[in-house]
PDB file of C-alpha atoms and ligand atoms in Angstrom:
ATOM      1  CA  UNK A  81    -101.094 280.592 319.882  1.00 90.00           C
ATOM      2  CA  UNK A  82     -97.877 281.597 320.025  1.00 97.00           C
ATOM      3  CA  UNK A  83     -96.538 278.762 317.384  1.00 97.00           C
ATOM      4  CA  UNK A  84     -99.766 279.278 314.815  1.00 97.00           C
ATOM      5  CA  UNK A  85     -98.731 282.803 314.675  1.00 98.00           C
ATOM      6  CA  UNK A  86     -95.199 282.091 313.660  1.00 98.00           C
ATOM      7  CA  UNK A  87     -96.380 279.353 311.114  1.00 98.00           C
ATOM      8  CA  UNK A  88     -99.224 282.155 309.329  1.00 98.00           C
ATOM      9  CA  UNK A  89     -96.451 284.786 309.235  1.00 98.00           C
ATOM     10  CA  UNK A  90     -93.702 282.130 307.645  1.00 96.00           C
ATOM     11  CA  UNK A  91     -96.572 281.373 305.239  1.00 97.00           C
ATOM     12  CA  UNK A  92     -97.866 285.052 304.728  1.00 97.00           C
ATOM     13  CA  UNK A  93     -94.341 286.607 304.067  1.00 98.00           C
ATOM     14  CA  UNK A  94     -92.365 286.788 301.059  1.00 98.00           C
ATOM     15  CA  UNK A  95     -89.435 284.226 300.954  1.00 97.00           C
ATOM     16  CA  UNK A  96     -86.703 287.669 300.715  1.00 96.00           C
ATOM     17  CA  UNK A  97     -88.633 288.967 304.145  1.00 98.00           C
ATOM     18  CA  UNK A  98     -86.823 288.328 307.380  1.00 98.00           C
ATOM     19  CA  UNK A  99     -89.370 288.089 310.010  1.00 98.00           C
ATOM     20  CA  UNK A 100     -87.812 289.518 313.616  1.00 98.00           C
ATOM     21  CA  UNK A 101     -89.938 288.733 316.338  1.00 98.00           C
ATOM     22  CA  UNK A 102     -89.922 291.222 319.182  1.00 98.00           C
ATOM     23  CA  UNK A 103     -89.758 289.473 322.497  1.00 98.00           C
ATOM     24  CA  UNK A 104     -89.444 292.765 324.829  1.00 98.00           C
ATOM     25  CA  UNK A 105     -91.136 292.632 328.127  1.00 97.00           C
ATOM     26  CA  UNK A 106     -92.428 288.747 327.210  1.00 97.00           C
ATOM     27  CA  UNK A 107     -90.932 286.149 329.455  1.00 97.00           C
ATOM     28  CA  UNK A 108     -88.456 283.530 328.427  1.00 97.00           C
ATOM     29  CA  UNK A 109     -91.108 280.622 327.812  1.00 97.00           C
ATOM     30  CA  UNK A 110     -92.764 282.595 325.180  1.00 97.00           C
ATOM     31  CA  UNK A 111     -89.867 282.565 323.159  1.00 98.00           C
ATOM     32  CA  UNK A 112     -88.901 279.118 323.657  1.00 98.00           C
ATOM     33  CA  UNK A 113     -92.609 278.071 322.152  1.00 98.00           C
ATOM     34  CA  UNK A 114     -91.946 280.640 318.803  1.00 98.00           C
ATOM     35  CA  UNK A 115     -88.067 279.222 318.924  1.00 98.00           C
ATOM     36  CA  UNK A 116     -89.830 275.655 318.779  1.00 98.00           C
ATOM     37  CA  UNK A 117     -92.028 276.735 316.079  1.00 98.00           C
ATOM     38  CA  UNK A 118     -88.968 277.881 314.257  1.00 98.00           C
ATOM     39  CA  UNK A 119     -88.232 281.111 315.057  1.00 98.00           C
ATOM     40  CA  UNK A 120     -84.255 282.079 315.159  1.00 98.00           C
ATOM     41  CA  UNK A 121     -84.558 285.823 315.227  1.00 98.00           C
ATOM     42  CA  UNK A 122     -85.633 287.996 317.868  1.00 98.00           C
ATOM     43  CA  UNK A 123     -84.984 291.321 318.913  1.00 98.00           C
ATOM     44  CA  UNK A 124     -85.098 293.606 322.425  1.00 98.00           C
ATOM     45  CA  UNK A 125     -85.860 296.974 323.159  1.00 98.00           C
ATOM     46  CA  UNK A 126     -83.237 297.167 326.733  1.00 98.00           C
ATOM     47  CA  UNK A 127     -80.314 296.163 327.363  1.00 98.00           C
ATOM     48  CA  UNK A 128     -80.487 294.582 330.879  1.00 98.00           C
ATOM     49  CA  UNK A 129     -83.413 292.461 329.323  1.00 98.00           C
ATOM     50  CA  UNK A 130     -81.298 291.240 326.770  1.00 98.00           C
ATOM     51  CA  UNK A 131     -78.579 289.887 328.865  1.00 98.00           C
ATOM     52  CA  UNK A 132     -80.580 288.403 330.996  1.00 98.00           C
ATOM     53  CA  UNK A 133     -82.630 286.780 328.676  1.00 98.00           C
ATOM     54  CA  UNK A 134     -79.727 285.335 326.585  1.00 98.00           C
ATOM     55  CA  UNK A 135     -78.012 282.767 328.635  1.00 98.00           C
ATOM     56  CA  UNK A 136     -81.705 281.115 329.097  1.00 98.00           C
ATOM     57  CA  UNK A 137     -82.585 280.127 325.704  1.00 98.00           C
ATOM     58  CA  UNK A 138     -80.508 278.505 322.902  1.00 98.00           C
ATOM     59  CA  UNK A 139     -77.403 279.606 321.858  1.00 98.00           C
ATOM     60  CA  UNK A 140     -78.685 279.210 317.883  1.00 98.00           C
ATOM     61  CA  UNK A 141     -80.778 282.542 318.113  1.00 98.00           C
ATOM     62  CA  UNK A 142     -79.569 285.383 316.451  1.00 98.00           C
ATOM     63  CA  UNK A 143     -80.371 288.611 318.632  1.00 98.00           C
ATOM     64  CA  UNK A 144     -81.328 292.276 317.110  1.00 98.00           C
ATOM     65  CA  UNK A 145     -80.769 295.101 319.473  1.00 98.00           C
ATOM     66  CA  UNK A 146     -83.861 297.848 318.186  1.00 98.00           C
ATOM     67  CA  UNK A 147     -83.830 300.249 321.391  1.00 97.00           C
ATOM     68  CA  UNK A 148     -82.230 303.286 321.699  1.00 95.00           C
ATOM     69  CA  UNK A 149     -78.834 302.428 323.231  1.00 97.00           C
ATOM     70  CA  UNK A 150     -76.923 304.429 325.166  1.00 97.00           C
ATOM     71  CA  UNK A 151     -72.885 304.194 325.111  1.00 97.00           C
ATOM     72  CA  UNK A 152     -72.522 303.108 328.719  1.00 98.00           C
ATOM     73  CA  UNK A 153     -74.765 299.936 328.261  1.00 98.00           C
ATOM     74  CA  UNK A 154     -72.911 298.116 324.760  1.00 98.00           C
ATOM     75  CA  UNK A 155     -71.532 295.995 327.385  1.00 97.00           C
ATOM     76  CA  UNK A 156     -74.472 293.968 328.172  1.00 98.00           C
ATOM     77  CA  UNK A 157     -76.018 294.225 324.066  1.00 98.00           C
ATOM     78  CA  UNK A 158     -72.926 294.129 322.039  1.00 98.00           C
ATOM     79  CA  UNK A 159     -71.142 290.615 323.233  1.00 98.00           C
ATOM     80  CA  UNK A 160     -75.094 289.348 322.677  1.00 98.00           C
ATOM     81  CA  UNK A 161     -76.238 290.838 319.219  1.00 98.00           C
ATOM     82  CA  UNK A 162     -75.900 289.936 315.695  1.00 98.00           C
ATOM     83  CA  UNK A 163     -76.948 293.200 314.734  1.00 98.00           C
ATOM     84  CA  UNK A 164     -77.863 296.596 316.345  1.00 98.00           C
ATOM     85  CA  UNK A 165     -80.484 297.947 314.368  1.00 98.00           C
ATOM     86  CA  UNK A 166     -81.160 301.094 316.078  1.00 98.00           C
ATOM     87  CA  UNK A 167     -78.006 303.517 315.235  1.00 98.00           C
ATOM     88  CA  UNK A 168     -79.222 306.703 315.955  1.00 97.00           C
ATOM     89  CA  UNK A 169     -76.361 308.706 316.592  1.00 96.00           C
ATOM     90  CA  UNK A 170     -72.751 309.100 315.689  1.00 97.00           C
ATOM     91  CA  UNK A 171     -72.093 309.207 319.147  1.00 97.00           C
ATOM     92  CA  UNK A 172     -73.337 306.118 319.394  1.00 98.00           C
ATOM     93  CA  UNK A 173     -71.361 304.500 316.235  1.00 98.00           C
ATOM     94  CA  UNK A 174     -68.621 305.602 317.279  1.00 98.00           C
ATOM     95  CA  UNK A 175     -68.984 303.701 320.451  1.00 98.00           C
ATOM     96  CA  UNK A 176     -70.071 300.787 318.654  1.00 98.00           C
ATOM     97  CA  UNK A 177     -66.455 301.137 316.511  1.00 98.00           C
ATOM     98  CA  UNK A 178     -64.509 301.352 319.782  1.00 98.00           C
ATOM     99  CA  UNK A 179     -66.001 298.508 321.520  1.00 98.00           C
ATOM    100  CA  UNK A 180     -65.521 296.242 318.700  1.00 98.00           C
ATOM    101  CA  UNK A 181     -62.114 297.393 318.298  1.00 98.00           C
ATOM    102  CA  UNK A 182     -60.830 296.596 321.497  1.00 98.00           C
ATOM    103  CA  UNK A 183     -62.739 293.196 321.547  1.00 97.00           C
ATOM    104  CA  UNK A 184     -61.898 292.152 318.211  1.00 96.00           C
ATOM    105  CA  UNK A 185     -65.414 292.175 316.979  1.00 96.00           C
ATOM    106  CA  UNK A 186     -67.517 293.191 313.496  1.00 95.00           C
ATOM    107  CA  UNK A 187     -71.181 294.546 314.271  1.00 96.00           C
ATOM    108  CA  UNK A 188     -73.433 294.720 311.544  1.00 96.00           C
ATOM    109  CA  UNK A 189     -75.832 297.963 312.206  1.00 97.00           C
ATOM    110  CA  UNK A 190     -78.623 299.558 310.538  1.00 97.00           C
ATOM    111  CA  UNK A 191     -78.804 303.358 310.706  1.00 97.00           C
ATOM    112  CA  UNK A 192     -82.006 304.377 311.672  1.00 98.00           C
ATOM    113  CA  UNK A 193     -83.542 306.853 309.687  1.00 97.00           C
ATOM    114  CA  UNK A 194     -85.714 309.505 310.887  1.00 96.00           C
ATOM    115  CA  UNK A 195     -88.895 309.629 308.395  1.00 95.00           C
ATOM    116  CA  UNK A 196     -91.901 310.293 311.214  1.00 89.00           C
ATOM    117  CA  UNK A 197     -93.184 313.015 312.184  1.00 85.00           C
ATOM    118  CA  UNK A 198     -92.873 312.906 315.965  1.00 82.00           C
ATOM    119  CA  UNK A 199     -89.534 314.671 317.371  1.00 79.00           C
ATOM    120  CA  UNK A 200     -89.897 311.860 320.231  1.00 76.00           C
ATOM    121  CA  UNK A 201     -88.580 309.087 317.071  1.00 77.00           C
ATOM    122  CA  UNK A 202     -85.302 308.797 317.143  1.00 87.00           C
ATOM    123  CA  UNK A 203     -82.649 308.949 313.917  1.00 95.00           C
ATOM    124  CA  UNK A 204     -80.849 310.358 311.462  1.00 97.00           C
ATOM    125  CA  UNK A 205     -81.589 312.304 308.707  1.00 96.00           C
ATOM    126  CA  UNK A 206     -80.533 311.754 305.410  1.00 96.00           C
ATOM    127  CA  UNK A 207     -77.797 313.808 304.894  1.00 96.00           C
ATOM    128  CA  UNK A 208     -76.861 312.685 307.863  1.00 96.00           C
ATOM    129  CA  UNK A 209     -76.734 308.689 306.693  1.00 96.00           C
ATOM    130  CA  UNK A 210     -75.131 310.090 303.266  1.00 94.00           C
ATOM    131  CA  UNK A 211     -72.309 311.673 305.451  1.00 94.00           C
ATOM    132  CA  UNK A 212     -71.221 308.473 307.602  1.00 94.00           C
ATOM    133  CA  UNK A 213     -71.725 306.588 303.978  1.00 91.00           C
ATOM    134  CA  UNK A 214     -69.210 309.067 302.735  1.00 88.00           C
ATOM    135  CA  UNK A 215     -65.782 307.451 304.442  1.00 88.00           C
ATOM    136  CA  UNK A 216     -66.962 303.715 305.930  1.00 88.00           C
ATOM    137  CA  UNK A 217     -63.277 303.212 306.256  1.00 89.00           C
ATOM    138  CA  UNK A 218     -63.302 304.938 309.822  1.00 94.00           C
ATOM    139  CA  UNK A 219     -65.551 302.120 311.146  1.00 95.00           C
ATOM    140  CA  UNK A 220     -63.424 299.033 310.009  1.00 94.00           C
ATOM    141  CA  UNK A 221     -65.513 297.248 312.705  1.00 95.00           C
ATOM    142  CA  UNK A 222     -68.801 298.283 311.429  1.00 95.00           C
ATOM    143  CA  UNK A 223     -70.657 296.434 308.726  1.00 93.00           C
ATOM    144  CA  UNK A 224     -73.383 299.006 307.294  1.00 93.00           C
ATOM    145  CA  UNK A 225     -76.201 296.430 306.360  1.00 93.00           C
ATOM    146  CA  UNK A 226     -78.953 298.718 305.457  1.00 94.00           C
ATOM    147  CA  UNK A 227     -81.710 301.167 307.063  1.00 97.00           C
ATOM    148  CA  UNK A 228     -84.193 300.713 309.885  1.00 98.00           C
ATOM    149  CA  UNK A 229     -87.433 303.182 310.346  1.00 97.00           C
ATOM    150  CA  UNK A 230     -90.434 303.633 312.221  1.00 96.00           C
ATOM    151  CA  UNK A 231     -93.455 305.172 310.671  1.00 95.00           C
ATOM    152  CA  UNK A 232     -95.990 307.884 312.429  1.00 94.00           C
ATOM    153  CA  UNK A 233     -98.318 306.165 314.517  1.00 92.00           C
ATOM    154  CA  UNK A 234    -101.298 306.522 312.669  1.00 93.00           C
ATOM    155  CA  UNK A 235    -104.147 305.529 311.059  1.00 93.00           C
ATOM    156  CA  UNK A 236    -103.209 307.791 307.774  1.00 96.00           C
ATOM    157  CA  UNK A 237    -102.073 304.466 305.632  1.00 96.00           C
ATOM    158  CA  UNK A 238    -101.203 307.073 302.989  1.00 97.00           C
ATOM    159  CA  UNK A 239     -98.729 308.866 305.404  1.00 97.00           C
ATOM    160  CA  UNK A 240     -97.110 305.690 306.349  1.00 97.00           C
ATOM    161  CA  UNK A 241     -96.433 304.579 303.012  1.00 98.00           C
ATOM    162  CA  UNK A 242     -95.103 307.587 301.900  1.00 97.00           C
ATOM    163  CA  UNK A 243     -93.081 307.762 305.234  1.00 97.00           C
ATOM    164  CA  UNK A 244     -91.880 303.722 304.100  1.00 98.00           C
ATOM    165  CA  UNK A 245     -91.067 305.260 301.079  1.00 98.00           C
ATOM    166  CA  UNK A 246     -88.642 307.619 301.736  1.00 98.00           C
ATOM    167  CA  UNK A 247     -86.504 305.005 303.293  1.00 98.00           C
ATOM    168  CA  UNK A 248     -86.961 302.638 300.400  1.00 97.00           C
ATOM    169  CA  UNK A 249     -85.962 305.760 298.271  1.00 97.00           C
ATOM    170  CA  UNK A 250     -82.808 306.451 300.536  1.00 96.00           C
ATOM    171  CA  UNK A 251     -81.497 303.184 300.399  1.00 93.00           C
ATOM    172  CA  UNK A 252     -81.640 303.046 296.633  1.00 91.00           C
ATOM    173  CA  UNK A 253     -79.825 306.033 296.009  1.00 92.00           C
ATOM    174  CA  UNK A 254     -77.181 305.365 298.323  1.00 90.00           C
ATOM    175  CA  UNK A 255     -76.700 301.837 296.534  1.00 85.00           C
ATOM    176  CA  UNK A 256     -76.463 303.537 293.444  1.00 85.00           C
ATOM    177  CA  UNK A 257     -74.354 306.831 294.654  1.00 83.00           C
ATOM    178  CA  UNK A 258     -71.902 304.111 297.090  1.00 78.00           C
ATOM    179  CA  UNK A 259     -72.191 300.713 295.670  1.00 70.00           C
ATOM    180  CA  UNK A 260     -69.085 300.291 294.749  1.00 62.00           C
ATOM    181  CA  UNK A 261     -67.721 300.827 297.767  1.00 63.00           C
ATOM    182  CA  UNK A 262     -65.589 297.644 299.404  1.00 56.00           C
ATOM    183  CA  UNK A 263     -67.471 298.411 302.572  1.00 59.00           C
ATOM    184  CA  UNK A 264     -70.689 298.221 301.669  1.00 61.00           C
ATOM    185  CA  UNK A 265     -70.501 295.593 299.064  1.00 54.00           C
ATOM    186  CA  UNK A 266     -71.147 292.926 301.440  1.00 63.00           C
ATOM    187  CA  UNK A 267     -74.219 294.055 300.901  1.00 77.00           C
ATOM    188  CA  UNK A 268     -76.550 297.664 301.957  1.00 87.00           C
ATOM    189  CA  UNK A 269     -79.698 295.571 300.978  1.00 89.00           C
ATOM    190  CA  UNK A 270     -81.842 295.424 304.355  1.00 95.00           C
ATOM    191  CA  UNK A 271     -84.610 297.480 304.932  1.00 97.00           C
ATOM    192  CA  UNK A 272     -86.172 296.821 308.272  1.00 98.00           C
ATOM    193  CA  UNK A 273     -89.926 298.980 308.634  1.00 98.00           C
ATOM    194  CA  UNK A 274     -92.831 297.137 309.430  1.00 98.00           C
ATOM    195  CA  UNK A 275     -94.492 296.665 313.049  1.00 98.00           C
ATOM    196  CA  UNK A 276     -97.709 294.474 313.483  1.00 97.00           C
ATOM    197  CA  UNK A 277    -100.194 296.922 312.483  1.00 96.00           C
ATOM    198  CA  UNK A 278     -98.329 298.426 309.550  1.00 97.00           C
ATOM    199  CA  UNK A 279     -96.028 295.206 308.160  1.00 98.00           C
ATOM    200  CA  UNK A 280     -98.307 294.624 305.335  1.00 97.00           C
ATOM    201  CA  UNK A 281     -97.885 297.850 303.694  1.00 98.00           C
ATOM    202  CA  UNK A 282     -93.782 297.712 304.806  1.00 98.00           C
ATOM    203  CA  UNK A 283     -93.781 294.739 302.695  1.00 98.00           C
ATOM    204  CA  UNK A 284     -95.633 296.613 299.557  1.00 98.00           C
ATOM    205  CA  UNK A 285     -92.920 299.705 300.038  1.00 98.00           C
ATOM    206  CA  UNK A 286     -90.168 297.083 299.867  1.00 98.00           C
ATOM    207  CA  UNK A 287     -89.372 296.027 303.409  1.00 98.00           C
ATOM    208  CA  UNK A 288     -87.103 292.917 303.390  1.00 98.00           C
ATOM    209  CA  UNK A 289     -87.157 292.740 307.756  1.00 98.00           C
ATOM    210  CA  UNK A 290     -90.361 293.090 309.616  1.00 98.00           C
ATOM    211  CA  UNK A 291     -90.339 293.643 313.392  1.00 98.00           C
ATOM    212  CA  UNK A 292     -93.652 292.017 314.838  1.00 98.00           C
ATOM    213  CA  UNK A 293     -94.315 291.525 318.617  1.00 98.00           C
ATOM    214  CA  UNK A 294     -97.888 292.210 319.367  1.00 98.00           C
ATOM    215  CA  UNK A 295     -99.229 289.905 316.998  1.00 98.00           C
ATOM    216  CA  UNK A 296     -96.673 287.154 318.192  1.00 98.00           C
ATOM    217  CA  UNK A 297     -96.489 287.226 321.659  1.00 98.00           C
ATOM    218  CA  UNK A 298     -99.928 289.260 322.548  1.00 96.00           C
ATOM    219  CA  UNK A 299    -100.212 292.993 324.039  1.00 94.00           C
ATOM    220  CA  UNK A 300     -96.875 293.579 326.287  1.00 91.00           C
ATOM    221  CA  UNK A 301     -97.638 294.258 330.155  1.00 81.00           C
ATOM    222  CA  UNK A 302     -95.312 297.423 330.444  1.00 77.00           C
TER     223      UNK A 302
HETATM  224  C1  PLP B 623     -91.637 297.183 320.099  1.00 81.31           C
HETATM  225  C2  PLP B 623     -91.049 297.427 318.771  1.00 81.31           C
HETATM  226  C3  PLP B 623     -91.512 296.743 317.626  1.00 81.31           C
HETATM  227  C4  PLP B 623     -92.670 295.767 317.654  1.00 81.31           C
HETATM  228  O1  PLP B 623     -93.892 296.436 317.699  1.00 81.31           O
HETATM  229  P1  PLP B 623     -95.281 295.631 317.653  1.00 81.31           P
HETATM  230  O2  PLP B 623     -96.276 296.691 317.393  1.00 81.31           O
HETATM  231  O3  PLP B 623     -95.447 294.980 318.978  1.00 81.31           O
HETATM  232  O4  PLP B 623     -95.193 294.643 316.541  1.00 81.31           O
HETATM  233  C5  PLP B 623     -90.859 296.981 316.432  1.00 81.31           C
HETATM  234  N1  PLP B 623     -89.842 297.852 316.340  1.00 81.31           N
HETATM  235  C6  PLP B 623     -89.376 298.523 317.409  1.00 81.31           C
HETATM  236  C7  PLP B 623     -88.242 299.457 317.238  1.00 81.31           C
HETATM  237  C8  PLP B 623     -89.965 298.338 318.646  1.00 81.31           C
HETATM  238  O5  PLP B 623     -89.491 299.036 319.706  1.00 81.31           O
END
């Protein structure tokens, strides 16, 4: 089940779309059958999960951290990750800056951007991303990568593609405003929106990283 899933979705998605496959709250042996169907990227929601989950499977997968992280856990997410896509807070990047400082590390992050309508979402707003975009140079340990977002839960397909939209938007004015900038020429270019029920229209407003669990790994047992 697990493995057809993976081969539809490498077959469904366009060839510039990095599929992340959410593995939160699904045990171990679930992700060894998607890693055996050829999945490398997977992401977690909390950091004890994470490291625990880590040192059981292959050392070849490439981790995303998409929960919101709190400063006094980069410990056991930050040795483990290839990228933290959830940056919600400065607080938090600035965290992310120190840690990698003192252990001689680069993090590539997303910013999350805040485009739902529910307070309970996390991220920043725009002027907000423009702002940290502004002077890069006081995260030499940072590498911006691009924007994550989470649309409204909803039915209203119109809402969420307007809500995909705006980060689409965003990230092409910032490329255009910053992209000369040494920091960021490594490349701003990832969007990551689109869940399990909403990926399709991510990938029609220009998502280039889809997060899917559910229809992977089956309903999560919370
Ligand atoms: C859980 C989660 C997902 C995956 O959601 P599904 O509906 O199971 O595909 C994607 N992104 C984030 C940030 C999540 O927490």
């Amino acid at each position: 089940m697990v493995a057809e899933t993976i081969h539809r979705l490498k077959e469904e998605l366009p060839s510039n779309v990095e599929l992340v496959a959410v593995s939160k709250f699904h045990p171990v042996e679930a992700i060894r059958q998607a890693y055996d169907a050829g999945q490398r990227v997977f992401a977690e929601s909390r950091p004890q999960e994470l490291a625990s989950k880590v040192p059981q499977l292959p050392s070849d997968i490439r981790w995303h951290f998409i929960g919101h992280l709190q400063t006094n856990k980069l410990k056991m997410v930050l040795p483990y990750a290839s990228m933290v896509e959830s940056v919600d807070s400065l607080h938090l990047l600035d965290a992310i800056e120190n840690w990698c400082g003192n252990n001689r590390k680069t993090m590539d992050v997303l910013l999350e951007y805040h485009v739902a309508e529910e307070e309970t979402k996390q991220g920043f707003s725009r002027e907000e991303i423009t702002e940290i975009l502004t002077s890069p140079e006081e995260y030499p340990h940072v590498c911006f990568r691009g924007l994550m977002g989470m649309a409204t839960f909803t039915d209203d397909r119109q809402m969420i593609r307007s809500e995909f939209m705006k980060i689409k938007e965003l990230r092409d004015s910032l490329i255009s405003a910053y992209g000369d900038l040494p920091k960021l020429s490594r490349g701003f270019d990832r969007l990551s929106f689109g869940m399990s029920h909403d990926y399709g229209i991510a990938i029609e407003c220009g998502s280039n990283m889809v997060r899917i669990g559910t229809l992977i790994f089956g309903e999560r047992a919370y």
